[in-house]
Amino acid sequence: MAKRNLQARGPVDGGTRSHSGLRIDGARLLGRLDELSKIGADPAGGITRLGLSDQENVAMAYLRDLCAEAGLKTETDPAGNLLVHRPRTRRDAAPVLLVGSHVDTVVQGGWLDGAYGVIAALEVLQVLHEHDVDLPVEVVAVAFANEEGALIQTPFWGSRALCGSLEDGLAAEDRTGRPVSEYLVQAGGSPEHLADAAWTPGSIAAYLELHIEQGPTLERLGLPIGVVDGIVGRTILDIDVVGEAQHAGTTPMPDRRDAMVAAAGIVLAAERVVTEHAVCATATTGYLEAHPNVTNTITGNVRMSVEVRDTDPANLVRGEAAVREECSRVAAASGCDVDVRASMRSQAVSTAPELRDAIRGAADALGLPHLTMPSGAGHDAQIVALVAPIGMIFVPSKRGISHAPGEDTAPDDLVHGANVLLHSVLGAQAPVAAWL
Ligand code: HGY
Ligand code: MN
Ligand code: MN
């Protein structure tokens, strides 16, 4: 995408003074979130709107319709990301202040993870448009495609593509082997031009993301706003355990190479890496598939994942090494072959102090107490952080529930968070313009 340098224009105070009375439309925000939550609503509970699936495509179409009604311009890039800008500017009027999140979910996920940040970003853009707010740094909203990686096993697909760090993207596939290119065409993207989704270095002046906390901290402290200071890094290990499928009644116990028993050993050992040895912050086995998955046959092979997280890169490396060591130990003890492959690594990152200040300033001006805190969840922001300064705002999650049907946030908190986003966009204008 061609880029040009944008000289600062408009008032450099960015309008926090001149636009201090601006507010988002709370009823509109909540109504749209409710509408979006119907797309991919899973009869078994929660929302299953997997990245690059038909459900994400319908959600993107819904967003495009909202934008058209609001007089905002949209574009789907070759990676399936939706970019939204005001009509009098070009989306490539770089460098821009990018604001957004994602609309895909995990299987039976919640209604707010990602969706909230996207609907709020569109709301902010619409309010700026309706009030014809002239800003030094143009604002572009984004709905990144496939942040979760639940269907196509490439988390942060869209943000990686946009930031130029999607290596070997077209090699991605779903668990049945269907290639990403087929999904991408359905999503309005373009496999042939995937590399063109990458923005020229320097064209993102800064990135802001509003998100639910997905943990219990803010609710427990009774605080409406979190100012994120850093985001956890993550390594996903895909593990294949190969034993021997055999008759469950006739095969003597010492003769077995039971992949299920070996996998169970890995699950428990990975947990102990954290609970007993405190090597890294978390270790989780979230995915496990047994074959042939038959009651009276010893399991022949298991495909599973173990992911480890930490805000300290050294602990992340140690966590991965510890899980790999446990896999070797289980292999030797069980007679199964255990193959371990890192399928995703995301780095722990810090947010920009200037953007933290802008968020704190916005919350203070709105009379909302806040806490500076880390994020234990991953976000597109941490991919953007590798090419531009980032800031992140959290609102409380009821009972800390996320990635599950019970995910929820009080309506007032949702509205407060979106107003903080609006005023962070305004308050960030001066520091961001100074970086250009
Ligand atoms: O897994 C994560 O932390 C994020 O919600 N994708
Ligand atoms: Mn998530
Ligand atoms: Mn999310």
mmCIF file of N, CA and C and ligand atoms in Angstrom, residues 113 148 214 403, ligand 2:
data_model
loop_
_atom_site.group_PDB
_atom_site.id
_atom_site.type_symbol
_atom_site.label_atom_id
_atom_site.label_comp_id
_atom_site.label_asym_id
_atom_site.label_seq_id
_atom_site.Cartn_x
_atom_site.Cartn_y
_atom_site.Cartn_z
ATOM 1 N N ASP A 113 -15.258 -10.391 23.885
ATOM 2 C CA ASP A 113 -13.831 -10.531 23.593
ATOM 3 C C ASP A 113 -13.582 -10.116 22.148
ATOM 4 N N GLU A 148 -7.981 -15.176 17.075
ATOM 5 C CA GLU A 148 -7.905 -16.318 17.995
ATOM 6 C C GLU A 148 -7.178 -17.523 17.404
ATOM 7 N N GLN A 214 -10.940 -9.841 30.877
ATOM 8 C CA GLN A 214 -10.935 -11.317 30.775
ATOM 9 C C GLN A 214 -10.373 -11.984 32.028
ATOM 10 N N HIS A 403 -13.596 -16.355 27.256
ATOM 11 C CA HIS A 403 -13.451 -17.554 26.426
ATOM 12 C C HIS A 403 -14.469 -18.609 26.881
HETATM 13 MN MN MN B 2 -9.774 -14.212 23.096
#
